[in-house]
Amino acid sequence: MSQRYQPKAEDKFTFGLWTVGNTGRDPFGEPVRQSLSPVDLVHLLAEVGAYGVNFHDNDLIPIDAPPGKRAQILREFKNALNETGLVVPMATTNLFSDPVFKDGAFTSNNSEVRAYALQKTMKAIDLGVDLGAKVYVFWGGREGTETDAAKDPVESLKRFREALNFLCDYSLGQGYDLKFALEAKPNEPRGDIYLPTTGAMLGFISTLDHPEMVGVNPEVAHEHMAGLNFTHAVAQAWEAGKLFHIDLNDQAFGRYDQDFRFGAVNLKSAFFLVKFLEDVGYEGSRHFDAHAYRTEDYEGVKQFALGCMRTYLALKERAAQWNSDPQIQSLVKEIMKTSAVPVEVYSEVVADQLKSRAFDRTDMAARGLAYERLDQLTIELLLGIN
Ligand code: GCO
Ligand code: MN
Ligand code: MN
């Protein structure tokens, strides 16, 4: 493997404890890898050159840990961060593993479960902030249904909104410097999850009491599971000033939730995504929410993590090449020529002029756009043959 593409801190590559810590359990089989402690995982991530580590409250501290054990784990984890220089840019809550959340957390029909979810999240926010997190992710894995006989979808949205409003006020009341990032997913583990796409989340955010502190955490696999173009979802979030975080991985369309290594399936989509993030100057973490194939041992897990970062860096380099490639850029210039005239701002006069203007529809329609050539040049650049 080329010595280029070595990850550096400024690349802001982060992984969840649950990603490199994934032991390969799936609905059909038992774990294939021994579970590593958070401290071991921090060292593994440091070894492969990651910048940061993120976690769910219970990735770090078991749900039933007594106070003494909790303090010890925290001390050891902080030591590992100090030794390695890894940071914690993001934290989140596990509101899906424990059986109490079998019908959701914030949208559960049971108000006691909803109150417990709030309590658990407040404590997890305290923990994340204590470790330096500036972004707090909400992924409502169980916030959905298998049958719409069970839950009222309007009521569920209201409950979800109330919970987020409560937690925004909590964070502000504590004086935390924290932003919330909502992560959409269409299904898995529920039959259907509410607010299934990034676009749906963006619509929902504007209904909150503190929309300014809430953005999104789009994930490649989640939009692909819904058959959508991920870069378009990210672009919408970016344009709205709401791209607070991003979950990078890969996923074949129409399959189960695969969480593959970044770029493993849709290399061309990954290229346009990286190009987008780099072109607009996204400054947040490049977080990999993926895991190694179940066939791997921990050497394979390291290769998986390295692979995510190397592919990102290689695609970033290709994006810079694309931006300076003479053939590609002259085609882009040609395309932009016809799009350079903006649609006028409305006035009665402008509208009248536009209504009486003569258009040569046939001539406009007859022009070939050379997108075939542009796309092939892109492909050849990705293949390293031009
Ligand atoms: C999934 C999700 C999760 C979340 C994580 C952080 O499909 O399981 O992507 O990995 O990102 O819980 O909130
Ligand atoms: Mn996911
Ligand atoms: Mn995710």
Short mmCIF file of C-alpha atoms and ligand atoms in Angstrom, two decimals:
data_model
loop_
_atom_site.label_atom_id
_atom_site.label_comp_id
_atom_site.label_asym_id
_atom_site.label_seq_id
_atom_site.Cartn_x
_atom_site.Cartn_y
_atom_site.Cartn_z
CA MET A 1 0.00 0.00 0.00
CA SER A 2 1.21 3.48 -0.83
CA GLN A 3 2.74 5.45 2.02
CA ARG A 4 0.69 8.43 0.91
CA TYR A 5 -2.76 8.92 2.43
CA GLN A 6 -1.54 8.64 6.02
CA PRO A 7 -4.28 10.16 8.20
CA LYS A 8 -3.37 13.25 10.23
CA ALA A 9 -5.15 15.02 13.08
CA GLU A 10 -6.23 17.89 10.80
CA ASP A 11 -8.20 15.40 8.67
CA LYS A 12 -10.59 15.07 11.66
CA PHE A 13 -11.21 11.36 11.20
CA THR A 14 -13.24 9.92 14.05
CA PHE A 15 -14.72 6.51 14.85
CA GLY A 16 -17.29 5.38 17.39
CA LEU A 17 -16.23 2.97 20.12
CA TRP A 18 -19.04 0.79 18.72
CA THR A 19 -17.50 0.71 15.23
CA VAL A 20 -14.01 -0.68 15.75
CA GLY A 21 -15.43 -2.33 18.87
CA ASN A 22 -18.06 -4.23 16.86
CA THR A 23 -17.63 -7.92 17.67
CA GLY A 24 -19.48 -9.22 14.60
CA ARG A 25 -22.68 -10.31 16.28
CA ASP A 26 -25.57 -10.32 13.81
CA PRO A 27 -29.17 -11.60 13.86
CA PHE A 28 -27.91 -15.02 12.74
CA GLY A 29 -24.68 -15.46 14.62
CA GLU A 30 -22.69 -14.95 17.76
CA PRO A 31 -19.70 -12.60 18.12
CA VAL A 32 -16.59 -13.59 16.15
CA ARG A 33 -14.20 -11.18 17.87
CA GLN A 34 -13.40 -10.77 21.53
CA SER A 35 -14.80 -7.59 22.99
CA LEU A 36 -12.07 -4.96 23.65
CA SER A 37 -12.20 -2.40 26.45
CA PRO A 38 -12.69 1.30 25.63
CA VAL A 39 -9.05 1.88 26.60
CA ASP A 40 -7.85 -0.80 24.13
CA LEU A 41 -10.06 0.70 21.43
CA VAL A 42 -8.61 4.17 22.00
CA HIS A 43 -5.12 2.71 21.55
CA LEU A 44 -6.20 0.84 18.42
CA LEU A 45 -7.59 4.06 16.95
CA ALA A 46 -4.46 5.99 17.85
CA GLU A 47 -2.34 3.32 16.18
CA VAL A 48 -4.19 3.67 12.86
CA GLY A 49 -4.02 7.48 13.00
CA ALA A 50 -7.56 8.55 13.95
CA TYR A 51 -8.14 11.99 15.44
CA GLY A 52 -11.06 11.26 17.68
CA VAL A 53 -13.35 8.74 19.31
CA ASN A 54 -17.09 9.02 19.90
CA PHE A 55 -19.33 6.89 22.05
CA HIS A 56 -22.78 6.04 23.33
CA ASP A 57 -23.02 6.36 27.13
CA ASN A 58 -23.11 2.57 27.48
CA ASP A 59 -20.20 1.90 25.10
CA LEU A 60 -18.12 3.47 27.83
CA ILE A 61 -20.05 2.81 31.02
CA PRO A 62 -22.28 -0.27 31.29
CA ILE A 63 -25.91 0.62 31.99
CA ASP A 64 -25.80 -0.99 35.46
CA ALA A 65 -22.28 0.07 36.52
CA PRO A 66 -22.10 1.05 40.21
CA PRO A 67 -20.62 4.54 40.95
CA GLY A 68 -17.18 3.18 41.90
CA LYS A 69 -16.85 1.21 38.68
CA ARG A 70 -18.07 4.23 36.68
CA ALA A 71 -15.40 6.47 38.21
CA GLN A 72 -12.68 3.91 37.51
CA ILE A 73 -13.71 3.47 33.85
CA LEU A 74 -13.82 7.22 33.38
CA ARG A 75 -10.38 7.70 34.94
CA GLU A 76 -8.85 5.01 32.74
CA PHE A 77 -10.54 6.35 29.60
CA LYS A 78 -9.33 9.89 30.29
CA ASN A 79 -5.80 8.56 30.81
CA ALA A 80 -5.98 6.75 27.47
CA LEU A 81 -7.11 9.98 25.77
CA ASN A 82 -4.23 11.89 27.39
CA GLU A 83 -1.68 9.26 26.42
CA THR A 84 -2.80 9.11 22.79
CA GLY A 85 -3.96 12.70 22.19
CA LEU A 86 -7.31 11.44 20.88
CA VAL A 87 -10.28 13.79 21.42
CA VAL A 88 -14.02 13.21 21.86
CA PRO A 89 -15.84 15.53 19.43
CA MET A 90 -19.23 13.82 19.65
CA ALA A 91 -21.26 11.75 22.09
CA THR A 92 -24.67 10.10 22.00
CA THR A 93 -27.11 8.02 24.03
CA ASN A 94 -27.95 4.37 23.67
CA LEU A 95 -31.75 4.47 23.61
CA PHE A 96 -32.17 1.21 21.72
CA SER A 97 -30.32 -1.77 23.27
CA ASP A 98 -32.03 -2.16 26.61
CA PRO A 99 -35.39 -4.00 26.53
CA VAL A 100 -37.03 -1.02 28.24
CA PHE A 101 -36.78 0.77 24.87
CA LYS A 102 -38.46 -1.98 22.88
CA ASP A 103 -41.23 0.44 21.80
CA GLY A 104 -39.03 3.52 21.56
CA ALA A 105 -37.64 6.03 24.02
CA PHE A 106 -38.93 9.58 23.43
CA THR A 107 -41.90 8.26 21.43
CA SER A 108 -42.79 5.33 23.66
CA ASN A 109 -46.46 5.06 24.54
CA ASN A 110 -45.40 4.70 28.16
CA SER A 111 -44.76 8.08 29.82
CA GLU A 112 -42.51 6.46 32.42
CA VAL A 113 -40.26 5.11 29.65
CA ARG A 114 -40.21 8.58 28.09
CA ALA A 115 -39.19 10.13 31.41
CA TYR A 116 -36.46 7.50 31.88
CA ALA A 117 -35.18 8.25 28.36
CA LEU A 118 -34.91 11.93 29.27
CA GLN A 119 -33.08 11.11 32.48
CA LYS A 120 -30.68 8.77 30.68
CA THR A 121 -30.01 11.36 27.98
CA MET A 122 -29.35 14.18 30.46
CA LYS A 123 -26.79 12.00 32.24
CA ALA A 124 -25.23 10.97 28.93
CA ILE A 125 -25.02 14.62 27.86
CA ASP A 126 -23.21 15.42 31.14
CA LEU A 127 -20.79 12.57 30.42
CA GLY A 128 -20.18 13.66 26.82
CA VAL A 129 -19.59 17.27 27.79
CA ASP A 130 -17.22 16.20 30.58
CA LEU A 131 -15.12 14.45 27.93
CA GLY A 132 -15.14 17.43 25.56
CA ALA A 133 -17.99 16.67 23.13
CA LYS A 134 -19.32 19.69 21.21
CA VAL A 135 -21.85 17.74 19.13
CA TYR A 136 -24.54 15.50 20.58
CA VAL A 137 -26.17 13.02 18.21
CA PHE A 138 -29.75 11.77 18.43
CA TRP A 139 -30.42 8.60 16.52
CA GLY A 140 -33.88 7.29 17.31
CA GLY A 141 -33.35 3.67 16.36
CA ARG A 142 -36.44 2.44 18.19
CA GLU A 143 -38.58 5.53 17.55
CA GLY A 144 -40.96 3.86 15.15
CA THR A 145 -43.38 1.03 14.66
CA GLU A 146 -44.04 -2.34 13.11
CA THR A 147 -47.76 -1.60 12.96
CA ASP A 148 -49.50 1.75 12.84
CA ALA A 149 -52.21 0.28 15.02
CA ALA A 150 -49.80 0.74 17.91
CA LYS A 151 -48.80 4.38 17.90
CA ASP A 152 -50.30 7.63 16.71
CA PRO A 153 -47.76 9.15 14.29
CA VAL A 154 -48.79 12.73 15.07
CA GLU A 155 -48.60 12.09 18.81
CA SER A 156 -45.18 10.50 18.31
CA LEU A 157 -43.86 13.60 16.56
CA LYS A 158 -45.20 15.76 19.37
CA ARG A 159 -43.48 13.56 21.95
CA PHE A 160 -40.22 13.64 20.05
CA ARG A 161 -40.44 17.44 19.80
CA GLU A 162 -41.20 17.80 23.51
CA ALA A 163 -38.19 15.65 24.38
CA LEU A 164 -35.84 17.67 22.18
CA ASN A 165 -37.19 20.95 23.51
CA PHE A 166 -36.65 19.70 27.06
CA LEU A 167 -33.08 18.62 26.28
CA CYS A 168 -32.19 21.85 24.47
CA ASP A 169 -33.36 23.77 27.53
CA TYR A 170 -31.42 21.41 29.77
CA SER A 171 -28.21 21.93 27.79
CA LEU A 172 -28.68 25.71 27.70
CA GLY A 173 -29.53 25.75 31.41
CA GLN A 174 -26.29 23.94 32.19
CA GLY A 175 -24.37 26.47 30.10
CA TYR A 176 -23.06 23.74 27.79
CA ASP A 177 -21.48 24.66 24.46
CA LEU A 178 -23.28 21.87 22.63
CA LYS A 179 -25.10 21.40 19.36
CA PHE A 180 -27.57 18.63 18.67
CA ALA A 181 -27.44 16.61 15.44
CA LEU A 182 -30.45 14.49 14.45
CA GLU A 183 -29.72 11.31 12.51
CA ALA A 184 -32.42 9.89 10.24
CA LYS A 185 -32.78 6.26 9.21
CA PRO A 186 -35.72 4.71 7.34
CA ASN A 187 -35.83 1.32 9.11
CA GLU A 188 -33.80 -1.19 11.16
CA PRO A 189 -34.23 -1.99 13.92
CA ARG A 190 -37.89 -0.86 13.67
CA GLY A 191 -40.08 -1.81 10.72
CA ASP A 192 -40.38 1.92 10.07
CA ILE A 193 -38.60 4.70 11.91
CA TYR A 194 -40.20 8.15 12.20
CA LEU A 195 -38.59 11.03 10.31
CA PRO A 196 -36.90 8.58 7.94
CA THR A 197 -34.69 10.90 5.89
CA THR A 198 -32.39 13.86 6.42
CA GLY A 199 -34.89 16.01 4.54
CA ALA A 200 -37.63 14.98 6.99
CA MET A 201 -35.36 15.90 9.92
CA LEU A 202 -34.65 19.30 8.40
CA GLY A 203 -38.37 20.00 8.17
CA PHE A 204 -38.88 18.88 11.76
CA ILE A 205 -36.04 21.03 13.16
CA SER A 206 -37.78 24.22 12.14
CA THR A 207 -40.66 23.27 14.48
CA LEU A 208 -38.44 23.14 17.59
CA ASP A 209 -38.10 25.82 20.28
CA HIS A 210 -34.35 26.21 19.62
CA PRO A 211 -33.85 25.38 15.94
CA GLU A 212 -30.55 27.27 15.96
CA MET A 213 -28.88 24.65 18.15
CA VAL A 214 -30.19 21.63 16.23
CA GLY A 215 -28.84 20.30 12.94
CA VAL A 216 -28.44 16.92 11.29
CA ASN A 217 -26.06 13.98 11.19
CA PRO A 218 -26.72 12.37 7.79
CA GLU A 219 -25.41 8.84 7.19
CA VAL A 220 -24.49 7.41 3.78
CA ALA A 221 -26.04 4.00 4.45
CA HIS A 222 -29.31 5.42 5.75
CA GLU A 223 -30.08 7.50 2.66
CA HIS A 224 -28.93 4.64 0.43
CA MET A 225 -31.25 2.24 2.26
CA ALA A 226 -34.04 4.61 1.21
CA GLY A 227 -32.72 4.60 -2.36
CA LEU A 228 -31.73 8.27 -2.20
CA ASN A 229 -28.75 10.30 -3.38
CA PHE A 230 -26.69 10.97 -0.26
CA THR A 231 -24.77 13.94 -1.62
CA HIS A 232 -28.06 15.69 -2.38
CA ALA A 233 -29.21 15.18 1.21
CA VAL A 234 -25.91 16.50 2.52
CA ALA A 235 -26.10 19.47 0.17
CA GLN A 236 -29.57 20.37 1.43
CA ALA A 237 -28.34 20.20 5.02
CA TRP A 238 -25.27 22.26 4.17
CA GLU A 239 -27.26 24.91 2.37
CA ALA A 240 -29.56 25.20 5.38
CA GLY A 241 -26.53 25.66 7.69
CA LYS A 242 -27.42 22.37 9.40
CA LEU A 243 -24.58 19.99 8.57
CA PHE A 244 -23.32 19.59 12.15
CA HIS A 245 -21.86 16.08 11.76
CA ILE A 246 -21.68 13.26 9.22
CA ASP A 247 -21.66 9.45 9.39
CA LEU A 248 -19.56 7.94 6.61
CA ASN A 249 -19.84 4.30 5.58
CA ASP A 250 -21.22 2.42 2.58
CA GLN A 251 -24.19 0.33 1.67
CA ALA A 252 -25.62 -1.46 -1.37
CA PHE A 253 -29.05 -0.10 -2.28
CA GLY A 254 -31.95 -2.33 -1.32
CA ARG A 255 -30.01 -4.44 1.19
CA TYR A 256 -30.05 -4.82 4.96
CA ASP A 257 -28.15 -2.27 7.05
CA GLN A 258 -24.60 -3.13 6.01
CA ASP A 259 -22.31 -0.46 7.53
CA PHE A 260 -19.49 -1.24 5.13
CA ARG A 261 -16.12 0.51 4.98
CA PHE A 262 -16.37 3.99 3.42
CA GLY A 263 -16.27 3.73 -0.38
CA ALA A 264 -16.52 -0.07 -0.38
CA VAL A 265 -19.61 -0.19 -2.59
CA ASN A 266 -20.38 3.09 -4.35
CA LEU A 267 -16.99 4.58 -5.10
CA LYS A 268 -18.30 7.19 -7.52
CA SER A 269 -20.93 8.44 -5.04
CA ALA A 270 -18.23 8.52 -2.37
CA PHE A 271 -16.09 10.64 -4.70
CA PHE A 272 -18.82 13.23 -5.27
CA LEU A 273 -19.54 13.30 -1.56
CA VAL A 274 -15.90 13.91 -0.61
CA LYS A 275 -15.60 16.48 -3.39
CA PHE A 276 -18.68 18.25 -2.03
CA LEU A 277 -17.43 18.29 1.58
CA GLU A 278 -14.00 19.54 0.55
CA ASP A 279 -15.26 22.08 -1.99
CA VAL A 280 -17.66 23.74 0.45
CA GLY A 281 -15.13 23.64 3.29
CA TYR A 282 -17.07 21.47 5.76
CA GLU A 283 -15.10 21.73 9.00
CA GLY A 284 -16.73 19.08 11.17
CA SER A 285 -15.58 15.56 11.98
CA ARG A 286 -15.37 12.96 9.25
CA HIS A 287 -16.92 10.26 11.38
CA PHE A 288 -16.91 6.65 10.21
CA ASP A 289 -19.99 4.81 11.42
CA ALA A 290 -19.14 1.43 9.95
CA HIS A 291 -17.61 -1.85 11.00
CA ALA A 292 -15.29 -4.51 9.66
CA TYR A 293 -16.62 -7.57 7.88
CA ARG A 294 -17.59 -10.39 10.22
CA THR A 295 -14.77 -12.43 8.70
CA GLU A 296 -12.09 -10.27 10.34
CA ASP A 297 -9.87 -10.48 13.39
CA TYR A 298 -8.48 -7.28 14.98
CA GLU A 299 -5.79 -7.01 12.31
CA GLY A 300 -8.67 -6.89 9.83
CA VAL A 301 -10.42 -4.27 11.97
CA LYS A 302 -7.34 -2.06 11.74
CA GLN A 303 -7.24 -2.55 7.98
CA PHE A 304 -10.92 -1.63 7.87
CA ALA A 305 -10.34 1.61 9.83
CA LEU A 306 -7.28 2.51 7.79
CA GLY A 307 -9.22 1.74 4.62
CA CYS A 308 -12.00 4.21 5.51
CA MET A 309 -9.48 7.00 6.04
CA ARG A 310 -7.22 6.17 3.09
CA THR A 311 -10.15 6.04 0.70
CA TYR A 312 -11.35 9.42 1.95
CA LEU A 313 -7.89 10.94 1.48
CA ALA A 314 -7.43 9.38 -1.96
CA LEU A 315 -10.82 10.71 -3.05
CA LYS A 316 -9.95 14.12 -1.64
CA GLU A 317 -6.82 14.10 -3.78
CA ARG A 318 -8.87 13.04 -6.82
CA ALA A 319 -11.33 15.88 -6.11
CA ALA A 320 -8.45 18.38 -6.22
CA GLN A 321 -7.31 16.81 -9.50
CA TRP A 322 -10.83 17.09 -10.89
CA ASN A 323 -10.89 20.77 -9.95
CA SER A 324 -7.66 21.45 -11.82
CA ASP A 325 -7.92 19.00 -14.73
CA PRO A 326 -7.79 21.10 -17.96
CA GLN A 327 -10.15 18.90 -19.99
CA ILE A 328 -12.69 18.60 -17.20
CA GLN A 329 -12.53 22.26 -16.34
CA SER A 330 -12.94 23.42 -19.92
CA LEU A 331 -16.06 21.26 -20.17
CA VAL A 332 -17.34 22.64 -16.87
CA LYS A 333 -16.70 26.17 -18.14
CA GLU A 334 -18.64 25.38 -21.27
CA ILE A 335 -21.58 24.09 -19.19
CA MET A 336 -21.49 27.10 -16.90
CA LYS A 337 -21.61 29.49 -19.84
CA THR A 338 -25.27 28.72 -20.43
CA SER A 339 -26.16 28.86 -16.75
CA ALA A 340 -24.42 32.17 -16.03
CA VAL A 341 -27.43 34.44 -16.57
CA PRO A 342 -29.50 34.44 -13.39
CA VAL A 343 -33.29 34.45 -13.53
CA GLU A 344 -34.27 38.05 -12.92
CA VAL A 345 -35.72 39.21 -9.66
CA TYR A 346 -39.47 39.65 -9.97
CA SER A 347 -41.03 42.96 -10.85
CA GLU A 348 -44.11 43.57 -12.95
CA VAL A 349 -41.94 44.93 -15.77
CA VAL A 350 -39.55 41.97 -15.68
CA ALA A 351 -42.48 39.55 -15.65
CA ASP A 352 -44.06 41.29 -18.64
CA GLN A 353 -40.79 41.29 -20.56
CA LEU A 354 -40.29 37.61 -19.82
CA LYS A 355 -43.81 36.78 -20.93
CA SER A 356 -43.28 38.44 -24.30
CA ARG A 357 -39.73 37.19 -24.91
CA ALA A 358 -39.27 34.85 -27.89
CA PHE A 359 -37.54 31.54 -27.09
CA ASP A 360 -36.12 29.18 -29.67
CA ARG A 361 -37.20 25.99 -27.96
CA THR A 362 -35.99 23.73 -30.75
CA ASP A 363 -32.55 25.28 -30.76
CA MET A 364 -32.24 25.02 -26.95
CA ALA A 365 -33.37 21.41 -26.97
CA ALA A 366 -31.08 20.45 -29.83
CA ARG A 367 -27.83 21.32 -28.03
CA GLY A 368 -25.94 18.32 -26.70
CA LEU A 369 -24.62 18.87 -23.21
CA ALA A 370 -21.47 16.71 -23.24
CA TYR A 371 -22.30 15.22 -19.83
CA GLU A 372 -21.36 11.78 -21.16
CA ARG A 373 -17.85 13.00 -21.86
CA LEU A 374 -17.66 14.80 -18.54
CA ASP A 375 -18.74 11.71 -16.64
CA GLN A 376 -16.34 9.47 -18.54
CA LEU A 377 -13.48 11.89 -17.80
CA THR A 378 -14.49 11.66 -14.15
CA ILE A 379 -14.46 7.86 -14.30
CA GLU A 380 -11.07 7.83 -16.02
CA LEU A 381 -9.69 10.21 -13.43
CA LEU A 382 -10.96 7.86 -10.70
CA LEU A 383 -9.37 4.94 -12.51
CA GLY A 384 -6.10 6.86 -12.71
CA ILE A 385 -5.88 6.67 -16.49
CA ASN A 386 -5.82 10.32 -17.49
C1 GCO B 1 -27.23 2.68 13.15
C2 GCO B 1 -26.87 4.12 13.45
C3 GCO B 1 -26.09 4.27 14.72
C4 GCO B 1 -25.98 5.72 15.18
C5 GCO B 1 -25.36 5.80 16.53
C6 GCO B 1 -25.06 7.19 16.95
O1 GCO B 1 -27.58 2.42 12.00
O2 GCO B 1 -27.16 1.83 14.03
O3 GCO B 1 -26.16 4.63 12.37
O4 GCO B 1 -24.81 3.72 14.54
O5 GCO B 1 -25.23 6.47 14.28
O6 GCO B 1 -26.23 5.22 17.43
O7 GCO B 1 -26.17 7.82 17.37
MN MN B 2 -26.34 3.35 10.57
MN MN B 3 -25.00 6.39 12.25
#
